Short mmCIF file of C-alpha atoms in Angstrom, two decimals:
data_model
loop_
_atom_site.label_atom_id
_atom_site.label_comp_id
_atom_site.label_asym_id
_atom_site.label_seq_id
_atom_site.Cartn_x
_atom_site.Cartn_y
_atom_site.Cartn_z
CA MET N 82 16.68 13.59 0.72
CA LYS N 83 15.34 9.69 1.24
CA ASN N 84 12.77 10.54 -0.91
CA PHE N 85 14.67 11.99 -3.72
CA LEU N 86 17.51 9.53 -3.66
CA VAL N 87 14.32 6.85 -4.04
CA ALA N 88 12.87 9.21 -6.81
CA LEU N 89 16.06 9.40 -8.63
CA PRO N 90 15.61 5.69 -11.38
CA LEU N 91 11.52 6.63 -11.94
CA VAL N 92 13.29 10.77 -13.48
CA ALA N 93 15.79 8.85 -15.61
CA LEU N 94 12.87 6.14 -16.35
CA VAL N 95 11.14 9.83 -17.93
CA ALA N 96 13.78 10.18 -19.12
CA ALA N 97 14.41 6.73 -21.19
CA CYS N 98 10.53 6.98 -22.15
CA GLY N 99 11.73 10.56 -23.76
CA GLY N 100 10.31 12.92 -21.52
CA SER N 101 6.69 11.48 -22.12
CA PRO N 102 4.63 9.93 -19.57
CA GLY N 103 1.83 9.41 -21.73
CA GLY N 104 1.53 5.67 -23.04
CA LYS N 105 3.72 6.38 -26.27
CA ALA N 106 6.41 3.78 -27.60
CA GLY N 107 8.63 5.11 -26.08
CA ALA N 108 6.67 4.78 -22.59
CA GLN N 109 7.34 0.90 -23.33
CA LEU N 110 5.63 -1.21 -21.21
CA LYS N 111 7.27 -5.10 -19.48
CA VAL N 112 5.50 -8.06 -18.45
CA VAL N 113 8.02 -11.22 -17.54
CA GLY N 114 6.78 -14.51 -15.66
CA SER N 115 5.23 -17.95 -15.18
CA SER N 116 4.20 -19.56 -18.20
CA THR N 117 0.18 -20.32 -17.18
CA VAL N 118 -0.25 -16.48 -16.90
CA TYR N 119 1.93 -15.97 -20.08
CA PRO N 120 -1.29 -16.21 -22.77
CA PHE N 121 -3.59 -14.23 -20.26
CA THR N 122 -1.48 -11.30 -20.30
CA THR N 123 -0.47 -11.55 -24.19
CA ALA N 124 -4.10 -11.42 -24.81
CA VAL N 125 -4.64 -8.07 -23.17
CA SER N 126 -1.23 -6.40 -23.73
CA GLU N 127 -3.19 -6.89 -27.72
CA GLU N 128 -5.92 -4.70 -26.22
CA TYR N 129 -3.50 -3.15 -24.77
CA GLN N 130 -1.89 -1.70 -27.84
CA ARG N 131 -4.94 -1.44 -29.93
CA ALA N 132 -6.93 0.94 -28.23
CA ASN N 133 -4.30 2.62 -27.93
CA PRO N 134 -2.42 3.62 -30.43
CA GLY N 135 1.41 3.52 -29.87
CA SER N 136 0.64 1.95 -27.07
CA SER N 137 3.88 -0.65 -27.08
CA ALA N 138 3.59 -3.69 -24.15
CA ILE N 139 6.34 -6.52 -24.53
CA VAL N 140 4.92 -9.62 -22.18
CA GLU N 141 8.58 -12.59 -21.98
CA SER N 142 7.55 -15.60 -20.69
CA THR N 143 9.89 -16.23 -17.59
CA GLY N 144 8.42 -19.07 -15.15
CA THR N 145 6.75 -17.21 -11.83
CA GLY N 146 10.78 -17.22 -9.58
CA ALA N 147 13.01 -16.30 -12.31
CA GLY N 148 10.33 -12.99 -13.15
CA ILE N 149 9.78 -12.11 -9.56
CA LYS N 150 13.14 -11.67 -8.80
CA LEU N 151 14.05 -9.86 -11.48
CA PHE N 152 10.80 -7.43 -10.98
CA CYS N 153 12.23 -7.25 -7.66
CA ALA N 154 15.89 -6.42 -8.88
CA GLY N 155 15.08 -2.76 -8.77
CA ILE N 156 13.66 0.25 -9.77
CA GLY N 157 13.49 1.87 -13.39
CA GLU N 158 13.23 1.88 -16.82
CA GLN N 159 15.61 -1.83 -17.21
CA PHE N 160 13.46 -3.41 -14.68
CA PRO N 161 10.06 -5.56 -15.66
CA ASP N 162 7.04 -3.08 -14.38
CA MET N 163 4.33 -6.29 -13.83
CA VAL N 164 5.57 -9.47 -13.21
CA ASN N 165 2.36 -12.92 -14.07
CA ALA N 166 2.24 -15.96 -10.85
CA SER N 167 0.52 -18.82 -10.89
CA ARG N 168 1.71 -18.50 -7.10
CA PRO N 169 1.35 -15.69 -4.26
CA MET N 170 4.48 -13.56 -3.88
CA LYS N 171 6.26 -14.65 -0.60
CA ALA N 172 7.28 -12.94 2.19
CA SER N 173 11.18 -13.70 0.72
CA GLU N 174 10.67 -12.10 -1.97
CA TYR N 175 9.02 -9.19 -1.24
CA ALA N 176 11.30 -8.46 0.55
CA ASP N 177 14.00 -8.28 -2.12
CA CYS N 178 12.03 -6.23 -3.68
CA ALA N 179 11.92 -4.31 -0.84
CA LYS N 180 15.44 -3.88 0.02
CA ASN N 181 15.73 -3.09 -3.53
CA GLY N 182 13.02 -0.48 -3.72
CA ALA N 183 10.10 -2.01 -4.93
CA LYS N 184 8.10 -1.43 -1.75
CA ASN N 185 4.92 -0.86 -3.25
CA VAL N 186 3.96 -3.93 -5.13
CA ILE N 187 0.47 -3.75 -5.93
CA GLU N 188 -0.89 -7.54 -6.03
CA VAL N 189 -4.10 -7.90 -8.84
CA PRO N 190 -5.34 -11.27 -8.44
CA ILE N 191 -7.12 -12.23 -12.48
CA GLY N 192 -9.16 -15.87 -12.09
CA ILE N 193 -8.86 -19.25 -10.93
CA ASP N 194 -6.69 -22.56 -13.52
CA GLY N 195 -6.52 -25.63 -12.80
CA LEU N 196 -2.97 -27.78 -11.61
CA THR N 197 -4.11 -29.57 -14.48
CA LEU N 198 -2.23 -33.68 -14.80
CA ILE N 199 -2.37 -34.36 -18.61
CA GLN N 200 -2.20 -38.16 -20.76
CA ALA N 201 -2.12 -38.70 -24.42
CA LYS N 202 -5.69 -38.67 -25.80
CA GLY N 203 -6.82 -42.18 -26.52
CA GLN N 204 -5.17 -43.73 -23.00
CA PRO N 205 -7.34 -45.55 -20.29
CA PRO N 206 -8.82 -43.23 -18.33
CA LEU N 207 -6.59 -42.93 -15.06
CA ASN N 208 -8.24 -41.54 -11.87
CA LEU N 209 -5.83 -40.91 -9.28
CA THR N 210 -5.59 -39.30 -5.39
CA THR N 211 -2.96 -36.12 -4.55
CA THR N 212 -1.47 -39.82 -1.85
CA ASP N 213 -0.85 -41.99 -5.96
CA ILE N 214 0.26 -38.87 -6.95
CA TYR N 215 3.20 -38.18 -4.19
CA LYS N 216 3.82 -41.61 -3.45
CA ALA N 217 4.84 -41.80 -7.48
CA LEU N 218 7.09 -38.22 -7.34
CA ALA N 219 8.04 -38.53 -4.23
CA ALA N 220 12.26 -38.45 -3.15
CA ASN N 221 11.24 -40.27 0.12
CA PRO N 222 7.97 -40.91 0.51
CA TYR N 223 7.15 -40.96 3.43
CA GLY N 224 11.23 -40.58 4.70
CA LYS N 225 11.54 -43.87 2.59
CA PRO N 226 13.07 -44.03 -0.84
CA ASN N 227 11.16 -44.46 -3.01
CA SER N 228 11.04 -47.17 -5.43
CA ALA N 229 8.13 -47.04 -7.52
CA THR N 230 8.37 -47.64 -11.02
CA THR N 231 4.44 -48.40 -12.15
CA TRP N 232 1.27 -46.50 -10.46
CA GLN N 233 0.21 -50.24 -9.57
CA ASP N 234 3.58 -50.39 -6.94
CA VAL N 235 2.58 -47.23 -5.93
CA ASN N 236 -1.33 -48.35 -5.21
CA PRO N 237 -3.27 -52.44 -6.34
CA ALA N 238 -5.81 -50.57 -8.13
CA LEU N 239 -4.28 -48.22 -10.64
CA PRO N 240 -2.24 -49.94 -13.46
CA ALA N 241 1.11 -51.17 -14.31
CA THR N 242 1.86 -48.36 -16.99
CA LYS N 243 5.70 -47.23 -16.06
CA ILE N 244 5.56 -43.52 -13.87
CA ARG N 245 6.81 -40.88 -16.39
CA VAL N 246 5.91 -37.64 -15.13
CA LEU N 247 6.99 -34.45 -17.72
CA GLY N 248 6.28 -30.90 -15.08
CA PRO N 249 7.42 -27.66 -14.36
CA PRO N 250 11.40 -26.90 -13.47
CA PRO N 251 11.44 -25.65 -9.79
CA THR N 252 11.28 -22.11 -11.39
CA SER N 253 8.14 -22.44 -12.27
CA GLY N 254 5.09 -21.44 -10.00
CA THR N 255 3.05 -24.16 -11.41
CA ARG N 256 6.19 -26.58 -10.28
CA ASP N 257 5.39 -24.74 -6.38
CA SER N 258 2.08 -25.27 -7.13
CA LEU N 259 2.54 -29.45 -7.82
CA ALA N 260 4.10 -28.85 -3.66
CA GLU N 261 1.41 -26.77 -2.25
CA LEU N 262 -1.62 -28.66 -3.64
CA ILE N 263 -0.16 -32.52 -4.86
CA LEU N 264 1.96 -33.33 -3.25
CA ALA N 265 2.21 -31.99 0.45
CA LYS N 266 -1.25 -33.21 -0.03
CA GLY N 267 -0.26 -36.40 -0.75
CA CYS N 268 1.98 -36.43 2.18
CA GLU N 269 -0.07 -35.23 5.28
CA SER N 270 -2.43 -37.93 4.27
CA ASP N 271 -0.43 -39.50 6.60
CA PRO N 272 -0.64 -38.80 10.03
CA ALA N 273 2.45 -39.66 11.48
CA MET N 274 3.29 -36.51 8.00
CA LYS N 275 1.33 -33.76 9.66
CA ALA N 276 2.92 -34.31 13.38
CA LEU N 277 6.25 -33.94 12.42
CA LYS N 278 4.92 -29.78 10.65
CA LYS N 279 4.05 -29.06 14.29
CA THR N 280 7.86 -30.62 15.73
CA ASP N 281 10.31 -30.41 12.64
CA GLU N 282 8.06 -28.03 9.10
CA ALA N 283 11.60 -28.54 7.37
CA LYS N 284 12.05 -31.85 7.45
CA GLN N 285 7.80 -32.31 6.58
CA LYS N 286 8.41 -30.09 3.81
CA ASP N 287 11.39 -31.86 2.83
CA ILE N 288 10.10 -34.87 2.56
CA CYS N 289 7.16 -33.40 1.72
CA THR N 290 7.63 -31.81 -1.41
CA LYS N 291 10.89 -32.75 -3.15
CA VAL N 292 9.97 -34.70 -5.96
CA ARG N 293 12.42 -37.32 -7.11
CA GLU N 294 14.86 -37.13 -9.48
CA ASP N 295 16.20 -40.65 -11.06
CA GLY N 296 14.84 -39.86 -14.19
CA VAL N 297 10.89 -40.78 -13.98
CA PHE N 298 9.69 -36.65 -12.95
CA VAL N 299 10.85 -35.81 -16.33
CA GLU N 300 12.43 -31.04 -15.60
CA ALA N 301 9.93 -31.08 -19.20
CA GLY N 302 10.92 -26.45 -18.94
CA GLU N 303 8.78 -22.99 -19.60
CA ASN N 304 7.88 -24.21 -22.66
CA ASP N 305 3.37 -25.91 -22.56
CA ASN N 306 2.93 -25.78 -25.68
CA LEU N 307 5.75 -27.84 -26.51
CA LEU N 308 4.97 -30.69 -23.49
CA VAL N 309 1.34 -31.55 -24.85
CA GLN N 310 3.01 -32.00 -28.10
CA LYS N 311 5.21 -34.47 -24.98
CA VAL N 312 3.09 -35.25 -23.91
CA SER N 313 0.27 -36.71 -27.01
CA ALA N 314 3.66 -38.43 -28.36
CA ASP N 315 4.11 -40.05 -25.74
CA PRO N 316 1.37 -43.17 -25.12
CA GLY N 317 1.82 -43.25 -21.68
CA ALA N 318 3.37 -40.80 -19.70
CA LEU N 319 2.41 -37.85 -17.91
CA GLY N 320 2.70 -34.32 -18.06
CA VAL N 321 1.66 -31.11 -15.33
CA LEU N 322 0.49 -27.58 -15.96
CA GLY N 323 -2.31 -25.68 -16.33
CA PHE N 324 -6.83 -25.89 -17.08
CA SER N 325 -6.21 -23.20 -20.46
CA PHE N 326 -3.38 -25.98 -22.57
CA LEU N 327 -5.91 -28.45 -22.20
CA ASP N 328 -8.36 -26.76 -23.02
CA GLU N 329 -6.67 -25.10 -26.10
CA ASN N 330 -5.88 -28.70 -26.76
CA ALA N 331 -8.46 -30.65 -26.19
CA ASP N 332 -8.11 -32.46 -29.44
CA ARG N 333 -4.67 -34.21 -28.08
CA VAL N 334 -4.70 -34.36 -24.85
CA VAL N 335 -6.57 -35.23 -22.33
CA PRO N 336 -7.21 -34.63 -18.21
CA VAL N 337 -6.40 -36.89 -15.46
CA SER N 338 -8.80 -37.17 -12.67
CA LEU N 339 -7.99 -37.31 -9.57
CA GLY N 340 -10.07 -38.18 -6.02
CA GLY N 341 -12.22 -38.85 -8.86
CA VAL N 342 -13.44 -35.20 -9.48
CA ALA N 343 -11.99 -34.05 -13.81
CA PRO N 344 -10.79 -29.94 -14.62
CA THR N 345 -13.26 -29.15 -15.98
CA GLU N 346 -14.27 -24.93 -15.84
CA ALA N 347 -18.02 -25.40 -13.04
CA THR N 348 -15.12 -27.64 -10.61
CA ILE N 349 -12.31 -25.25 -10.37
CA SER N 350 -14.68 -22.66 -10.37
CA ASP N 351 -15.92 -23.78 -7.17
CA LEU N 352 -12.73 -25.36 -5.72
CA SER N 353 -14.38 -29.06 -5.69
CA TYR N 354 -10.65 -29.28 -8.23
CA PRO N 355 -8.55 -30.71 -5.76
CA GLY N 356 -5.41 -28.70 -8.16
CA SER N 357 -7.97 -25.21 -8.55
CA ARG N 358 -5.62 -22.13 -7.98
CA LYS N 359 -5.49 -18.09 -8.14
CA LEU N 360 -3.20 -16.60 -10.32
CA TYR N 361 -1.95 -13.05 -10.31
CA LEU N 362 -0.45 -10.08 -11.25
CA TYR N 363 1.56 -7.85 -9.58
CA VAL N 364 2.68 -4.64 -10.33
CA LYS N 365 5.63 -2.22 -9.09
CA GLY N 366 3.90 0.44 -8.01
CA GLU N 367 6.82 2.67 -7.95
CA HIS N 368 6.94 2.61 -11.91
CA LEU N 369 3.36 4.16 -12.46
CA ALA N 370 3.73 7.98 -12.71
CA ALA N 371 6.36 7.07 -14.42
CA LYS N 372 4.86 5.02 -16.86
CA PRO N 373 1.37 5.99 -16.76
CA GLY N 374 0.38 3.46 -19.28
CA ILE N 375 0.46 0.79 -16.79
CA ARG N 376 -2.77 2.36 -15.59
CA GLN N 377 -5.00 2.07 -19.26
CA PHE N 378 -3.19 -1.78 -19.27
CA LEU N 379 -4.34 -2.73 -15.40
CA ALA N 380 -7.96 -1.10 -16.91
CA ALA N 381 -7.61 -3.88 -20.39
CA TYR N 382 -6.97 -6.80 -17.62
CA GLY N 383 -9.71 -5.23 -15.55
CA LYS N 384 -12.91 -5.44 -18.26
CA ALA N 385 -11.02 -8.41 -19.91
CA MET N 386 -11.30 -11.07 -17.04
CA ALA N 387 -14.89 -10.14 -16.34
CA LYS N 388 -17.21 -13.01 -17.82
CA GLY N 389 -17.63 -14.06 -20.80
CA GLY N 390 -15.18 -11.22 -21.39
CA LEU N 391 -11.74 -12.23 -23.53
CA LEU N 392 -9.63 -14.30 -20.63
CA GLU N 393 -12.30 -16.91 -20.64
CA THR N 394 -12.38 -17.26 -24.42
CA ARG N 395 -9.06 -18.08 -23.93
CA GLY N 396 -9.67 -21.04 -20.94
CA LEU N 397 -9.41 -18.77 -17.57
CA VAL N 398 -12.24 -18.79 -15.08
CA PRO N 399 -13.68 -16.41 -13.52
CA PHE N 400 -13.81 -15.75 -10.57
CA GLY N 401 -17.75 -15.90 -9.37
CA SER N 402 -19.01 -12.56 -7.99
CA ALA N 403 -17.92 -11.28 -5.25
CA GLU N 404 -14.38 -11.63 -5.87
CA LEU N 405 -14.88 -10.81 -9.61
CA ALA N 406 -15.99 -7.32 -8.11
CA SER N 407 -12.68 -7.18 -5.64
CA ALA N 408 -10.68 -8.26 -7.85
CA THR N 409 -12.24 -4.78 -10.79
CA ALA N 410 -11.65 -2.78 -8.60
CA GLN N 411 -8.19 -3.14 -7.97
CA THR N 412 -6.81 -3.22 -11.34
CA ALA N 413 -8.13 0.49 -10.61
CA ALA N 414 -7.55 1.08 -7.64
CA LEU N 415 -4.20 -0.30 -6.93
CA LYS N 416 -3.42 -0.51 -3.73
CA PRO N 417 -0.44 -2.03 -2.03
CA LEU N 418 -0.02 -5.40 -0.52
CA ASP N 419 -0.24 -5.89 2.69
CA PRO N 420 3.45 -7.86 3.40
CA ALA N 421 2.14 -9.27 6.77
CA GLY N 422 -0.01 -11.30 4.44
CA LEU N 423 2.52 -12.83 2.80
CA LYS N 424 4.25 -16.65 3.57
#
């Protein structure tokens, strides 16, 4: 009886697709999630539809957090089949998925991106450390209210330029990556903060990752192309986004080095750039039977993520040989993730 009840939404899903399980226009695929991953999945979607006449796939940019919330809300035609993510799914998010019947969540790593700080082209080169950025953006660096107004306030070796950083909102996976890859690392350069993590993790997380709200950090929304426009027109301002958008807009913006390392395909691929991060596509296993087109879509993704493939031409850094082979195999094997490995 339990299995029968779980299957009901899938029966409705097939019916909603016109009774045909094939990859026709009626069996429309729905993808939501990360604005960083959006252009890559959109490119794959176009290839998938060209290779499968009559197929249909809609890709929406909602931000990672908001996208996973939609994805995990249930199974059936009204819920997304896949979600783009610029960070791994959290244990709490998987718990919501499972509670709503989506227990077979399939994780597909698609490549590597670099969380990048940018500034308008023509500005003096800027080289920051994770500690500099933490001291500039944290609401309470090392537990004390932030009063820094210029970069020189956080590091005497930096210019006396007003701190103004445009970045993603809390719903964005890029915001989570900013917290994990940059702010937390800068915070934990202080021994007392590393020690606090062992005794009071919640307090340490608040001190290390809470961003100031006095106008120094500006939430610029989920539209990374708009963020590029704003930064290129605002000398002195910095922006936070994915490497692919930097690559596409090299005529208007330039990268800020982190710890002396500039974001390039090489430094991101070998993970020497501090902001390197994996990107993901999550698939709802419960929808595979009703929408076989999902498998065709993922096959297109596997082909696109190859070295020299479609995604690399769009700015995504491909995995090294072993990891690429594993990721490509997963687009066919579709092995559900083990929730025990989530944080």
